[in-house]
mmCIF file of C-alpha atoms in Angstrom:
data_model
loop_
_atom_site.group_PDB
_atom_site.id
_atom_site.type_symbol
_atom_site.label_atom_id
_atom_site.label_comp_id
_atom_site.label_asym_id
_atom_site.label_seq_id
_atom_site.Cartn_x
_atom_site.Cartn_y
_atom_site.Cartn_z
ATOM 1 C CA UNK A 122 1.947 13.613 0.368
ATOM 2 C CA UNK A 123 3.785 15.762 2.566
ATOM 3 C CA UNK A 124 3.708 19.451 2.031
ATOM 4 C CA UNK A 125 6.015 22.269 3.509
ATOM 5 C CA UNK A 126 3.946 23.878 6.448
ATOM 6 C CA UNK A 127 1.637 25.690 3.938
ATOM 7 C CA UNK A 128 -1.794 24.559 2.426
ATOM 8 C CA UNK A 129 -4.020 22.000 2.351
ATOM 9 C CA UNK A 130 -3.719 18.092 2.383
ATOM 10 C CA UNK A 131 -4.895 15.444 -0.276
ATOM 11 C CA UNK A 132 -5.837 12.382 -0.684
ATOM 12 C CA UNK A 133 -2.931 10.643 0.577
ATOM 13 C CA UNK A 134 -4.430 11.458 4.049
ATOM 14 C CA UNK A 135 -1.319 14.568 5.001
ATOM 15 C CA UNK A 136 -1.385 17.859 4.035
ATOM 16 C CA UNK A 137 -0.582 19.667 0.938
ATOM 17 C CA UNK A 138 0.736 22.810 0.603
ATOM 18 C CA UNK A 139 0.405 22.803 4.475
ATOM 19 C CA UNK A 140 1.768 19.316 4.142
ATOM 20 C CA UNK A 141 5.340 18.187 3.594
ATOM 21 C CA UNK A 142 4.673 17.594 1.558
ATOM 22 C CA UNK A 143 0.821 -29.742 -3.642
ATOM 23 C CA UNK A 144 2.400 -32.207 -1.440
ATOM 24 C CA UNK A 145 0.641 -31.843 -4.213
ATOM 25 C CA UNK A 146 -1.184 -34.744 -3.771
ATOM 26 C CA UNK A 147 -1.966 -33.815 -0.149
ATOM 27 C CA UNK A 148 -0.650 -30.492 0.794
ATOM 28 C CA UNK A 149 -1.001 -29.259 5.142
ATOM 29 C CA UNK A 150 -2.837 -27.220 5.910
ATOM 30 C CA UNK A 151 -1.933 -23.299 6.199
ATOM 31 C CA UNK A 152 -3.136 -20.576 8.388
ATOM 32 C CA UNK A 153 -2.077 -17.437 7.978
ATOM 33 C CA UNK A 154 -2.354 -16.811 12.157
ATOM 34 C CA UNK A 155 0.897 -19.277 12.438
ATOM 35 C CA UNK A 156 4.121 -19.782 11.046
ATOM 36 C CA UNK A 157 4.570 -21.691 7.874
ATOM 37 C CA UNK A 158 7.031 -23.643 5.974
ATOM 38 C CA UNK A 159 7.223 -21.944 2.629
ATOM 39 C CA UNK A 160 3.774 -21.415 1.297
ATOM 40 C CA UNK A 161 2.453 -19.351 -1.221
ATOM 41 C CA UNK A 162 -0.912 -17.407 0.363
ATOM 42 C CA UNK A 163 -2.370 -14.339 -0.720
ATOM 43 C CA UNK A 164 -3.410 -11.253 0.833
ATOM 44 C CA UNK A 165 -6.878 -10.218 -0.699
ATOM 45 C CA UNK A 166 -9.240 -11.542 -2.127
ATOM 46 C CA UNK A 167 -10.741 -8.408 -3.800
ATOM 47 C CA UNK A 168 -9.763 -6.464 -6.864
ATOM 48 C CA UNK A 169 -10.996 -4.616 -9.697
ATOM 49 C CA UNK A 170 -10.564 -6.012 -13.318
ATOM 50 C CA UNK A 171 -10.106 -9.242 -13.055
ATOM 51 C CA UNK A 172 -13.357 -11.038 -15.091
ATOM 52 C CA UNK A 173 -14.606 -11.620 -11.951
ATOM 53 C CA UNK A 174 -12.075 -13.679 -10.242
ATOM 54 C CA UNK A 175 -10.704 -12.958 -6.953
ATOM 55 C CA UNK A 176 -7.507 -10.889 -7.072
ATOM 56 C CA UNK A 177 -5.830 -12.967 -4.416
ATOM 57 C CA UNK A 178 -5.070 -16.009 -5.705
ATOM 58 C CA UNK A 179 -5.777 -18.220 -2.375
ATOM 59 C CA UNK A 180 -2.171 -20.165 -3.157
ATOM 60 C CA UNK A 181 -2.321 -21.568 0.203
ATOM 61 C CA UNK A 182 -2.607 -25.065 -0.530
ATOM 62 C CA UNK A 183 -5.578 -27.553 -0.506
ATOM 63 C CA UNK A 184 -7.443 -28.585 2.703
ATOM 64 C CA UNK A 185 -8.351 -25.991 4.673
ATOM 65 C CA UNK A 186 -8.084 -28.277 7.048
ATOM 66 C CA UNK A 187 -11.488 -29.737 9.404
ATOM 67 C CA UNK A 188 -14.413 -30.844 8.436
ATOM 68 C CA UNK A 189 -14.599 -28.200 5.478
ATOM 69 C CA UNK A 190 -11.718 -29.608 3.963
ATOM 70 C CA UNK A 191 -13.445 -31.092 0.907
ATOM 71 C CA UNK A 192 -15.107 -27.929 0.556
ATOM 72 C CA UNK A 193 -12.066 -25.635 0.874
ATOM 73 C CA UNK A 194 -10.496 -27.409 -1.869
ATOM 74 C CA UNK A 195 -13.594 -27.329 -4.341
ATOM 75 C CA UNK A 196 -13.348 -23.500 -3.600
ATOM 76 C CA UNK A 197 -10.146 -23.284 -4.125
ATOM 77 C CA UNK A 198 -9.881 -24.934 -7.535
ATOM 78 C CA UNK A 199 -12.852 -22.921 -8.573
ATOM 79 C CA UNK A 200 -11.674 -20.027 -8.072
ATOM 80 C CA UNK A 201 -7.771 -19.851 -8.462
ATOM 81 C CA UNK A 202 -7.285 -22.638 -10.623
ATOM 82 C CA UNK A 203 -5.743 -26.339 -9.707
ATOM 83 C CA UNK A 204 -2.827 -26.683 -7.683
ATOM 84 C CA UNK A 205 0.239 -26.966 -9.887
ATOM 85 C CA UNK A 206 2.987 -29.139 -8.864
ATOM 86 C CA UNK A 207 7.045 -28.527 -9.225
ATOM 87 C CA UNK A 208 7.061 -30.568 -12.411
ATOM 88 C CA UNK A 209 4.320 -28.706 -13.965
ATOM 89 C CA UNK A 210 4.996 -25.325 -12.865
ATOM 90 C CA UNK A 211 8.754 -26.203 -14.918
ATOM 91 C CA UNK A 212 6.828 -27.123 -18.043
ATOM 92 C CA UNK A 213 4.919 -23.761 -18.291
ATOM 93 C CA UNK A 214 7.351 -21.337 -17.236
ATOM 94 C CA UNK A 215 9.634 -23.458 -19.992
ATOM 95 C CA UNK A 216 7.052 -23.096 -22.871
ATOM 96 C CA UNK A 217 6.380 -19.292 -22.112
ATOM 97 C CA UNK A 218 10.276 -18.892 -21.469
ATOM 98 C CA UNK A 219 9.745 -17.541 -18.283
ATOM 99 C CA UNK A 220 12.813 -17.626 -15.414
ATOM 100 C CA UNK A 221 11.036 -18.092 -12.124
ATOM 101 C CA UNK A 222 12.371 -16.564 -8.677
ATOM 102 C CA UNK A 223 13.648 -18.289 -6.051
ATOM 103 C CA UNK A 224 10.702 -17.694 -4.066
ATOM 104 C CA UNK A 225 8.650 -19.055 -6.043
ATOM 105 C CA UNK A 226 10.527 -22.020 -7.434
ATOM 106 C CA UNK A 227 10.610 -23.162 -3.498
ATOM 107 C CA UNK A 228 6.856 -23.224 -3.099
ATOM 108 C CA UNK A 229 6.312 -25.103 -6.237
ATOM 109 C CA UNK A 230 8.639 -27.561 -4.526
ATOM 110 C CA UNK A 231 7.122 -27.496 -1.445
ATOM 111 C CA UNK A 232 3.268 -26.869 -2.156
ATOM 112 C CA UNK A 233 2.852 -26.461 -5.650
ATOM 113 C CA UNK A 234 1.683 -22.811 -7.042
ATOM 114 C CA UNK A 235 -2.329 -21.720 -8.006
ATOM 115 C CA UNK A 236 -2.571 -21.675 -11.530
ATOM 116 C CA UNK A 237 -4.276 -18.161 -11.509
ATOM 117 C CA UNK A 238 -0.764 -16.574 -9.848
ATOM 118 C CA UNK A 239 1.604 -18.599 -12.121
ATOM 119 C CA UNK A 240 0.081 -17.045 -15.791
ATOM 120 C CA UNK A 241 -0.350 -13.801 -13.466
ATOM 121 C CA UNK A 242 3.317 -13.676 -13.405
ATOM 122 C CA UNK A 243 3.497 -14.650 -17.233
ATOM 123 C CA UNK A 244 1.656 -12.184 -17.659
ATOM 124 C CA UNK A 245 3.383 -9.479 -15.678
ATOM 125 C CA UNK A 246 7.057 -10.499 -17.678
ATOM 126 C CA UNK A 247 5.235 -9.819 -20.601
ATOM 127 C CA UNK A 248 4.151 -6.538 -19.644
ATOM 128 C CA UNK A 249 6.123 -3.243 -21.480
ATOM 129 C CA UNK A 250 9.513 -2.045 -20.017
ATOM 130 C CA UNK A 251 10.170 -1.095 -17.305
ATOM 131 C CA UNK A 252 7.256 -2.671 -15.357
ATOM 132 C CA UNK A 253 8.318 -6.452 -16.554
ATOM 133 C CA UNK A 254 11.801 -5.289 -15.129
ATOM 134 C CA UNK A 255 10.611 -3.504 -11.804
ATOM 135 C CA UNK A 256 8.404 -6.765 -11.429
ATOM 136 C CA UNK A 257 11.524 -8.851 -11.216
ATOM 137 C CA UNK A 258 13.694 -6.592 -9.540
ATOM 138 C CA UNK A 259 10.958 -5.637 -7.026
ATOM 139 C CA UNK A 260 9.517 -8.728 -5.007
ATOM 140 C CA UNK A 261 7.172 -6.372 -2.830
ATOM 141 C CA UNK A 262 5.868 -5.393 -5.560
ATOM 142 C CA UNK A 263 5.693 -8.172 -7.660
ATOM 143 C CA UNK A 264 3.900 -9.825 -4.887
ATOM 144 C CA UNK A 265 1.464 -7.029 -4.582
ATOM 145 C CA UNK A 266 0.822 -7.222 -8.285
ATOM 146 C CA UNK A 267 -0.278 -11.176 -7.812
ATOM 147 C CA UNK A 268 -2.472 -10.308 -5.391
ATOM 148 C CA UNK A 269 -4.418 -7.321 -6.579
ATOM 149 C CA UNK A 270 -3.964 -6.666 -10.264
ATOM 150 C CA UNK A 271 -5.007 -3.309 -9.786
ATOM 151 C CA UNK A 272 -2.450 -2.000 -7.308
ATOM 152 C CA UNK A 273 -0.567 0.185 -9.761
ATOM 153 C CA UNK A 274 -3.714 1.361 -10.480
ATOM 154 C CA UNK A 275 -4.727 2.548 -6.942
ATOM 155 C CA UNK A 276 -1.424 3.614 -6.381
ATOM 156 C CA UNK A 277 -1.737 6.114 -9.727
ATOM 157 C CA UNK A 278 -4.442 7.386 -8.282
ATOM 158 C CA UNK A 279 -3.403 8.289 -5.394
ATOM 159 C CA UNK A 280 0.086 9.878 -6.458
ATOM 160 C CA UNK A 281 -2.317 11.997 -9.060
ATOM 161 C CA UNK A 282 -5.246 13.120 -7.006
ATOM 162 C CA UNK A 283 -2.736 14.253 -4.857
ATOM 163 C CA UNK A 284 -0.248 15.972 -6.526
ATOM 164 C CA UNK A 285 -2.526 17.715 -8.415
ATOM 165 C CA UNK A 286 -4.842 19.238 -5.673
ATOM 166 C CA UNK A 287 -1.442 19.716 -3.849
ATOM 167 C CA UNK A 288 -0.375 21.892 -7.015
ATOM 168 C CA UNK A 289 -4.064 23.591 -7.143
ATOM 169 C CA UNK A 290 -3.275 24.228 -3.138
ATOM 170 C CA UNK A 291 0.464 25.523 -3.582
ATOM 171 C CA UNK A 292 -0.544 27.578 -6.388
ATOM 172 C CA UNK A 293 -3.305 29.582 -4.915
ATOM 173 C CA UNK A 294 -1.337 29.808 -1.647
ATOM 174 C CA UNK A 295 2.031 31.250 -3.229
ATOM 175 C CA UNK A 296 0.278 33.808 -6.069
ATOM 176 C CA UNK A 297 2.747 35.214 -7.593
ATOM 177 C CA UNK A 298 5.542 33.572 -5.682
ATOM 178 C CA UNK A 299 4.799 30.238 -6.847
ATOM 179 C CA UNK A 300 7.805 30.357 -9.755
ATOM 180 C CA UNK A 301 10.471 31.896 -7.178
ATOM 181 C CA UNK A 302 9.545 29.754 -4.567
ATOM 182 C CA UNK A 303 9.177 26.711 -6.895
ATOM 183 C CA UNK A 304 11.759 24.102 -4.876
ATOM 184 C CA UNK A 305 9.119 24.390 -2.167
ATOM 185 C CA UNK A 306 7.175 23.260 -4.368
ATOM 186 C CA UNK A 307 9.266 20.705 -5.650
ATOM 187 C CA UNK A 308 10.174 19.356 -1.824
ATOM 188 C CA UNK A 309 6.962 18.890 -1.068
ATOM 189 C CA UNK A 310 5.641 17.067 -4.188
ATOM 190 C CA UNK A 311 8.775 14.606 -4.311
ATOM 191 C CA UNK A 312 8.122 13.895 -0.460
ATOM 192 C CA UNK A 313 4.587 13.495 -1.154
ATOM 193 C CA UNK A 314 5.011 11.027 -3.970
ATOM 194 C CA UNK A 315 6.755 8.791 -1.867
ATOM 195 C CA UNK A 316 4.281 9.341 1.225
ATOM 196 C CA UNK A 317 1.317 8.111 -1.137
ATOM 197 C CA UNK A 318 3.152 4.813 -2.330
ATOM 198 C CA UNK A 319 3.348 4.440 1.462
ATOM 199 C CA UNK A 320 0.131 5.100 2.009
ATOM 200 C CA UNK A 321 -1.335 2.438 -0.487
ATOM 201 C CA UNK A 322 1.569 -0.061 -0.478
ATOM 202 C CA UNK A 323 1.498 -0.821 3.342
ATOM 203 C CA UNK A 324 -1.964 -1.691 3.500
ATOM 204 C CA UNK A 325 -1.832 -3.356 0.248
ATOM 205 C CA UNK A 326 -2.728 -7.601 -0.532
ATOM 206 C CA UNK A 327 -0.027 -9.764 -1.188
ATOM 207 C CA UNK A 328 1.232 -13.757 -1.873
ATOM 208 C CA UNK A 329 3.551 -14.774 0.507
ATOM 209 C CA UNK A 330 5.844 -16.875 -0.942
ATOM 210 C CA UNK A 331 8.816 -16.194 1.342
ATOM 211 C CA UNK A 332 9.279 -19.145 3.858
ATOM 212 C CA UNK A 333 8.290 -17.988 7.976
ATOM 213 C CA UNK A 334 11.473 -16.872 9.728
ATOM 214 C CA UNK A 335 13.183 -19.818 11.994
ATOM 215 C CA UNK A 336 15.102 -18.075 14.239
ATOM 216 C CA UNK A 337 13.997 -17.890 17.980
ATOM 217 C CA UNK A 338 15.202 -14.438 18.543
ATOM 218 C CA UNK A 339 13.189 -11.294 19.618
ATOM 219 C CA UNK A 340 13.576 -10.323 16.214
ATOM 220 C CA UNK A 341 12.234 -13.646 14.553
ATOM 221 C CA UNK A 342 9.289 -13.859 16.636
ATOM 222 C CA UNK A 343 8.303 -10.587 15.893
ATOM 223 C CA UNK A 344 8.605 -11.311 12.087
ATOM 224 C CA UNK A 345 6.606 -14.127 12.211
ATOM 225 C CA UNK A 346 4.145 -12.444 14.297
ATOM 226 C CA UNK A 347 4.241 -9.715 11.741
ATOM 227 C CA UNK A 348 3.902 -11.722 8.756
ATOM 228 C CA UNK A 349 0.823 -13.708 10.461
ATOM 229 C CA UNK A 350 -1.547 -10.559 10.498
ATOM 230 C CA UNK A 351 -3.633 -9.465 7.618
ATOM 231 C CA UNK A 352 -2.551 -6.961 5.093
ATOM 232 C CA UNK A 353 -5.387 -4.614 6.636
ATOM 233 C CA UNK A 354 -8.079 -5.050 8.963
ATOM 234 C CA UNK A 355 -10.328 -5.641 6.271
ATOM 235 C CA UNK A 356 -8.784 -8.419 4.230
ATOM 236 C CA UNK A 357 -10.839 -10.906 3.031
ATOM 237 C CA UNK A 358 -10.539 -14.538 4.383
ATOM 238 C CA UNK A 359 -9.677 -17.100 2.621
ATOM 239 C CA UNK A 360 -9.827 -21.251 2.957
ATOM 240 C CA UNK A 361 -6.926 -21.877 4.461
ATOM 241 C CA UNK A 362 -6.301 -18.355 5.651
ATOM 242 C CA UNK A 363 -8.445 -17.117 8.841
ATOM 243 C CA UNK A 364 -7.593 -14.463 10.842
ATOM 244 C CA UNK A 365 -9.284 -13.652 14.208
ATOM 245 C CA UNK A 366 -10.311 -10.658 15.802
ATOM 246 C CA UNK A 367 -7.535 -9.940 17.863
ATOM 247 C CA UNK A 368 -4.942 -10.188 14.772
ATOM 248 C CA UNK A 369 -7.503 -7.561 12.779
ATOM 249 C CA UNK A 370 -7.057 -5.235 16.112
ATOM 250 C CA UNK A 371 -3.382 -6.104 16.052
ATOM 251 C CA UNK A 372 -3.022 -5.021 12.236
ATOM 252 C CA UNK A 373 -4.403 -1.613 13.066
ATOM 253 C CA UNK A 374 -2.257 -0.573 15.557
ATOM 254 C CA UNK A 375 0.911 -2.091 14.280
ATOM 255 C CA UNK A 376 -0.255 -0.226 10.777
ATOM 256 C CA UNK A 377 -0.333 2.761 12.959
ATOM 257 C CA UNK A 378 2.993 2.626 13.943
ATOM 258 C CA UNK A 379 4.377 1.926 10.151
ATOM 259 C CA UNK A 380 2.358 4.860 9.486
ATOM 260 C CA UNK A 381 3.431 7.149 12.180
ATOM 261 C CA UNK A 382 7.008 6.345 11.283
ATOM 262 C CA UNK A 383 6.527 6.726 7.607
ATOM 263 C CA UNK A 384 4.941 9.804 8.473
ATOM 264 C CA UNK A 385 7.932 11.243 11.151
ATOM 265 C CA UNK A 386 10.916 10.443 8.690
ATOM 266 C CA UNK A 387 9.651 11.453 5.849
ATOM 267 C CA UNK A 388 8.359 14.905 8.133
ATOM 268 C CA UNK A 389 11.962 15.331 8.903
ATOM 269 C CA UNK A 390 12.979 14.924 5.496
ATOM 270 C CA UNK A 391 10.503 17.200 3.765
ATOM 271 C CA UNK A 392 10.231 19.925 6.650
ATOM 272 C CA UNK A 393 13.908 20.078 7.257
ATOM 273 C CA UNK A 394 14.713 20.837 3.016
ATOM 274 C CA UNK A 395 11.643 23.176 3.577
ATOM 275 C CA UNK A 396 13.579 24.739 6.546
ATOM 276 C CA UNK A 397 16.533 24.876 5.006
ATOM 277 C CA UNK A 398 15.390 27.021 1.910
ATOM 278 C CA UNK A 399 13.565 29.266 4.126
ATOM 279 C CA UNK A 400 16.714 30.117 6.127
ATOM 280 C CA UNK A 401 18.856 30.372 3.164
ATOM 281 C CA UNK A 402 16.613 33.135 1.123
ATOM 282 C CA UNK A 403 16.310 34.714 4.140
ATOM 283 C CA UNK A 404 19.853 35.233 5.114
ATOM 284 C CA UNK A 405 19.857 36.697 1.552
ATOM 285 C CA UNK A 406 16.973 38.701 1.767
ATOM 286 C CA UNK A 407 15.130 39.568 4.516
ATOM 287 C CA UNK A 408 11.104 40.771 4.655
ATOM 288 C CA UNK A 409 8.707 42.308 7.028
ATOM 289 C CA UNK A 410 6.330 39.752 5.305
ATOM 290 C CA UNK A 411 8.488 36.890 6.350
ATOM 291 C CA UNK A 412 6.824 34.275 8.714
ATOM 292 C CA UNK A 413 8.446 32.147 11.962
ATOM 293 C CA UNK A 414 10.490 28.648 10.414
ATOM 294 C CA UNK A 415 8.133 26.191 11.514
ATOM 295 C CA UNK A 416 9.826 23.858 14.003
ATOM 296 C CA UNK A 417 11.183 20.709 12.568
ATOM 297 C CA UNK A 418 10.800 18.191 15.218
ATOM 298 C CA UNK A 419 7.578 19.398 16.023
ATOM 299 C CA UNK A 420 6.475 19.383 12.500
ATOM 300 C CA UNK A 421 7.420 15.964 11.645
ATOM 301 C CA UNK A 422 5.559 14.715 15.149
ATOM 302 C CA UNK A 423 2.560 16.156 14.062
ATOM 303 C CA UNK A 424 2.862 14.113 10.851
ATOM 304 C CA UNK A 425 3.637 10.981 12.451
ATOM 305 C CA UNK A 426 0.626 11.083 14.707
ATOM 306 C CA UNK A 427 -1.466 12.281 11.823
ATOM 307 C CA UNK A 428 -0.346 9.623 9.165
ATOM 308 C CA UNK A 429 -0.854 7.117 12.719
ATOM 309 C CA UNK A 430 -4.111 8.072 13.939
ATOM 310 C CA UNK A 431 -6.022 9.964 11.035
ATOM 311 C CA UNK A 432 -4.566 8.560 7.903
ATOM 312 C CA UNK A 433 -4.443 4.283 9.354
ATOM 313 C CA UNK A 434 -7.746 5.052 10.648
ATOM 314 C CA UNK A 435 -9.533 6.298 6.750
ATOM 315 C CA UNK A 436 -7.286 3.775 4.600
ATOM 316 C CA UNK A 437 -8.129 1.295 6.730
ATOM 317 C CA UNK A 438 -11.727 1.775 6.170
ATOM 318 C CA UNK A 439 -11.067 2.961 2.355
ATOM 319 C CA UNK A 440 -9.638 -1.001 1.642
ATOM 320 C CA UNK A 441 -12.450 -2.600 3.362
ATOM 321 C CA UNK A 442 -15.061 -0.076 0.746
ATOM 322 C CA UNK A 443 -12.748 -1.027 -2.191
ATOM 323 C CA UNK A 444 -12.885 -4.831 -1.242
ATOM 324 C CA UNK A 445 -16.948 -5.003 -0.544
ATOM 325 C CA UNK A 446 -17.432 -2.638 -3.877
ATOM 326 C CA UNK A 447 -14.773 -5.263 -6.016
ATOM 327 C CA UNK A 448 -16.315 -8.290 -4.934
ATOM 328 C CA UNK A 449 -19.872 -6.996 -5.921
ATOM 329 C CA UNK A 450 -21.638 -8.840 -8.919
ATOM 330 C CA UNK A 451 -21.992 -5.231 -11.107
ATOM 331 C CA UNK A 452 -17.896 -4.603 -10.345
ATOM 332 C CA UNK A 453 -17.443 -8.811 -11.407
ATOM 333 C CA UNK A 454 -19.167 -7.678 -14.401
ATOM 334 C CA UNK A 455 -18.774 -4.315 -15.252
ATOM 335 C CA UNK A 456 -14.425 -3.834 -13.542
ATOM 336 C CA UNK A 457 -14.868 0.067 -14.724
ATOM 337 C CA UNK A 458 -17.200 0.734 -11.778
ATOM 338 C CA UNK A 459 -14.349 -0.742 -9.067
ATOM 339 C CA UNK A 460 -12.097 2.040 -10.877
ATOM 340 C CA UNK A 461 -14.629 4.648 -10.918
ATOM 341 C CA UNK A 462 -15.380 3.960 -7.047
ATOM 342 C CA UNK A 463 -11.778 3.900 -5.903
ATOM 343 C CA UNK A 464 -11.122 7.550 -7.730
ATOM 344 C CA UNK A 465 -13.785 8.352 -6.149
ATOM 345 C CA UNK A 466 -13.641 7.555 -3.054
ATOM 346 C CA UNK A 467 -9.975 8.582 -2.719
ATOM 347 C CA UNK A 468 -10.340 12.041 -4.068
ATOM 348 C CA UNK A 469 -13.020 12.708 -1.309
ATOM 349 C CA UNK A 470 -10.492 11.056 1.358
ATOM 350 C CA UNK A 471 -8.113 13.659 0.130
ATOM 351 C CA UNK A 472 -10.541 16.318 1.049
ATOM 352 C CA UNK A 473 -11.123 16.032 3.820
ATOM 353 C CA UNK A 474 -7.793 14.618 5.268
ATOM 354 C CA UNK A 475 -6.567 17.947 4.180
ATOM 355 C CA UNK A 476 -9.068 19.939 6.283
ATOM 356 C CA UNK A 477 -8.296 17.670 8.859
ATOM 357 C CA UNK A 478 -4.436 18.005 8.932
ATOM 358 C CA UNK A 479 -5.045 22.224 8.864
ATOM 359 C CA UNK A 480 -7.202 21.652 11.968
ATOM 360 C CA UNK A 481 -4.546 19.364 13.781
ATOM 361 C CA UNK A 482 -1.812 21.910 12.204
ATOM 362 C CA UNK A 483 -3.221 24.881 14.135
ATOM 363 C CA UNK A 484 -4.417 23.232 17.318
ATOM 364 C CA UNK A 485 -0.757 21.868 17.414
ATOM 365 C CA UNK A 486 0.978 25.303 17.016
ATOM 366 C CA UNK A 487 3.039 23.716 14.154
ATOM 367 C CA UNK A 488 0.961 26.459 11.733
#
């Protein structure tokens, strides 16, 4: 989250307080390194809670293509489910009264769906308002929640850990100024929420249902470029879905720069309301005690390259932990331990991302 200028950073890797803040019957086969007609793949295939299934549902069609092909779809079928064609797909979503997408209604048409995503989404419309609603209205996140189950989950966690250490940190840096300085407070916490849903969201699994831009534009061959690398650098492959080297070293940097833009906008956003206040008590009231504005394109730099560099860098390795810990045998059987290892594991990134941003604060001149 992003804090003012003051205090300490959490979990969300910036600073708080000091923060501001099926062819069904014989599908092609699909990378995820190329562009694709519309397919259904998923991002990982880790996740907590899930009876030991994979959290991804591997949608991508059977025949991984090769000589593995027979064994791809075995896998497959094992452990997403059957391929469902367009005719069955309508019969279930009929019988649970379920509307599908658009999305999704074209890759049961064009490859049929996994079994394990289709009663996912049952199961997410029959989820308590306003989720069923935000599922529907939300495709990112709907696709997120096909993917990983427990994304809301990790996202909670992250939003909490940090908002409350960023209260402990505002708190104990304000004393007894903490109620008449309180939309400080407020600024930074609000900016931080969203900097956390960032922070989670962009590194996050999820089915790609959307069909591979055609155009031959700059534009379009970025986007398919885009939407061929993992979801991280640690995202589990799947049959049917490889990724090599070079597109893992391509997510990280191109991560970095989501991040470092996430970080800069929402640095201008946070620091500048920050800024703002500051100037306007002070033109009220001035005090001996008073300290320098910090600068607010300097400020927001420093988060950019911080959320770039520092925060890409410990997510990145913080998904590959969750997805190695998930897809253990005592998580498969026990999905409390996953849980108990991401809170974990996030509250101690918070930690020390927050030492880390006062460090790069000071050595900056931004503090």
């Amino acid at each position: 989250m992003m804090g003012l200028w003051i205090g300490e950073e959490t979990g969300s890797g910036v600073a708080h307080g000091a923060r501001l803040f099926s062819q069904l019957p014989k599908p092609h086969s699909l990378s995820c390194s190329g562009p694709q007609a519309p397919r259904a793949t998923t991002g990982d295939g880790s996740g907590a809670g899930n009876g030991g299934r994979s959290d991804s549902g591997g949608n991508s069609g059977k025949g991984g293509g090769g000589d593995g092909g027979g064994d791809d779809d075995d896998y497959e079928e094992a452990e997403f489910g059957p391929l469902l064609g367009f005719d069955e797909v309508l019969r279930l979503a009929a019988a649970r009264g379920v509307s599908l997408p658009a999305d999704m209604m074209e890759a049961a048409k064009d490859a049929g769906i996994r079994e394990i995503l289709l009663l996912r989404y049952f199961d997410l419309q029959a989820a308590p308002w306003p989720l069923a609603a935000m599922i529907r209205a939300f495709s990112m996140l709907r696709n997120r929640m096909l993917a990983d189950p427990s994304f809301l989950f990790k996202v909670g966690t992250e939003v909490v850990i940090d908002s409350c250490c960023a209260t402990f940190a505002e708190v104990q840096k304000r004393g007894e100024d903490f109620w008449a300085e309180f939309e400080l407070y407020a600024a930074d916490l609000l900016v931080g929420v969203v900097v956390d849903i960032a922070l989670v969201g962009l590194l996050a699994p999820y089915v790609r249902f959307a069909e591979a831009s055609a155009s031959t534009g700059l534009l379009g061959r970025f986007s398919r470029m885009a939407g061929s690398l993992p979801s991280s650098v640690f995202e589990a492959e799947r049959p049917g879905c490889r990724f090599t080297v070079q597109q893992r070293i391509g997510t990280f940097f191109y991560k970095g720069v989501l991040y470092g833009s996430v970080g800069f906008v929402c640095g201008i956003i946070g620091q500048g309301i920050a800024n703002m206040i500051m100037t306007a008590k002070r033109s009220v009231k001035k005090s001996d005690e008073d300290i320098p504005v910090p600068p607010l394109i300097r400020s927001a730099a420093l988060w950019g390259v911080f959320l770039a560099v520092s925060s890409n860098t410990r997510y990145q390795i913080i998904n590959g932990l969750e997805r190695v810990v998930e897809a253990s045998p005592v998580a498969k059987r026990v999905p409390p331990v996953a849980m108990a290892f991401t809170v974990g594991v996030r509250f101690a990134n918070n930690i020390y991302g927050g030492m880390q941003f006062v460090d790069w604060a000071r050595w900056s001149g931004v503090q």
